[in-house]
CSV table of C-alpha atoms in Angstrom, one decimal:
chain,number,residue,atom,x,y,z
A,1,MET,CA,8.9,8.6,118.7
A,2,LYS,CA,12.2,8.8,118.2
A,3,THR,CA,13.9,11.9,116.0
A,4,ASN,CA,16.0,11.0,113.4
A,5,ALA,CA,18.8,12.4,115.3
A,6,GLU,CA,18.3,9.6,118.4
A,7,LEU,CA,17.6,6.8,116.2
A,8,ILE,CA,20.8,7.5,114.4
A,9,SER,CA,22.5,7.9,118.4
A,10,ASP,CA,21.2,4.5,119.2
A,11,TRP,CA,22.6,2.8,116.0
A,12,ILE,CA,26.0,4.5,116.6
A,13,THR,CA,25.6,3.3,120.5
A,14,GLU,CA,24.8,-0.3,119.1
A,15,GLN,CA,27.7,-0.5,116.8
A,16,LYS,CA,30.1,1.0,119.3
A,17,ASN,CA,28.7,-1.8,121.5
A,18,LEU,CA,29.2,-4.6,119.5
A,19,GLY,CA,33.1,-3.0,118.7
A,20,LYS,CA,33.0,-1.0,115.2
A,21,THR,CA,35.7,1.7,115.9
A,22,ASP,CA,34.8,5.6,115.2
A,23,GLU,CA,36.9,4.5,111.5
A,24,GLU,CA,34.7,2.1,110.3
A,25,LEU,CA,31.4,4.4,111.8
A,26,ASN,CA,32.9,7.5,110.0
A,27,ASN,CA,30.8,8.9,106.7
A,28,LYS,CA,28.1,7.0,107.2
A,29,THR,CA,24.8,8.2,105.3
A,30,PHE,CA,21.4,7.3,106.4
A,31,TYR,CA,18.0,8.6,104.3
A,32,GLU,CA,14.7,9.1,104.6
A,33,GLY,CA,13.1,10.5,101.6
A,34,SER,CA,14.9,13.0,99.7
A,35,ASP,CA,16.8,13.5,103.5
A,36,ILE,CA,20.4,12.8,104.0
A,37,TYR,CA,22.1,12.5,107.3
A,38,ILE,CA,25.8,12.0,107.2
A,39,ILE,CA,27.5,11.0,110.7
A,40,LYS,CA,31.7,12.4,110.9
A,41,LYS,CA,33.9,11.9,113.5
A,42,SER,CA,34.7,14.9,116.1
A,43,GLY,CA,37.9,15.4,117.3
A,44,LYS,CA,36.9,13.1,120.3
A,45,LYS,CA,36.5,10.0,120.7
A,46,GLY,CA,32.9,8.1,120.1
A,47,MET,CA,31.4,11.7,119.5
A,48,PHE,CA,30.3,12.1,115.8
A,49,ASP,CA,29.1,15.4,113.9
A,50,LEU,CA,25.7,15.3,112.4
A,51,LYS,CA,25.6,16.5,109.3
A,52,CYS,CA,22.2,16.9,107.3
A,53,THR,CA,21.1,17.7,104.0
A,54,PHE,CA,17.2,18.4,103.9
A,55,GLY,CA,15.3,17.5,100.3
A,56,GLY,CA,18.5,17.5,98.1
A,57,ALA,CA,18.8,13.6,97.4
A,58,VAL,CA,17.9,12.7,93.8
A,59,SER,CA,16.3,8.9,93.8
A,60,LEU,CA,19.0,7.3,91.3
A,61,ASP,CA,16.2,5.2,90.9
A,62,ASP,CA,14.6,7.4,88.6
A,63,LEU,CA,17.2,8.4,86.5
A,64,ARG,CA,17.1,5.1,85.9
A,65,THR,CA,13.6,4.8,84.8
A,66,ALA,CA,13.1,8.1,83.2
A,67,LYS,CA,12.3,8.8,79.7
């Protein structure tokens, strides 16, 4: 089973192969449950930093249905 970082890396590679630019991929956000992953351009072309926040997401659906 692939890790989340591996899945995101494979997605980046696929997008680059489809012709997407670093600028188009910059700040893309991924999530699993309440964990958030954001890719940020690094100083090198085609390279990204992965920023992670574990357990930091608040569900907007929960806020909509809260009473």
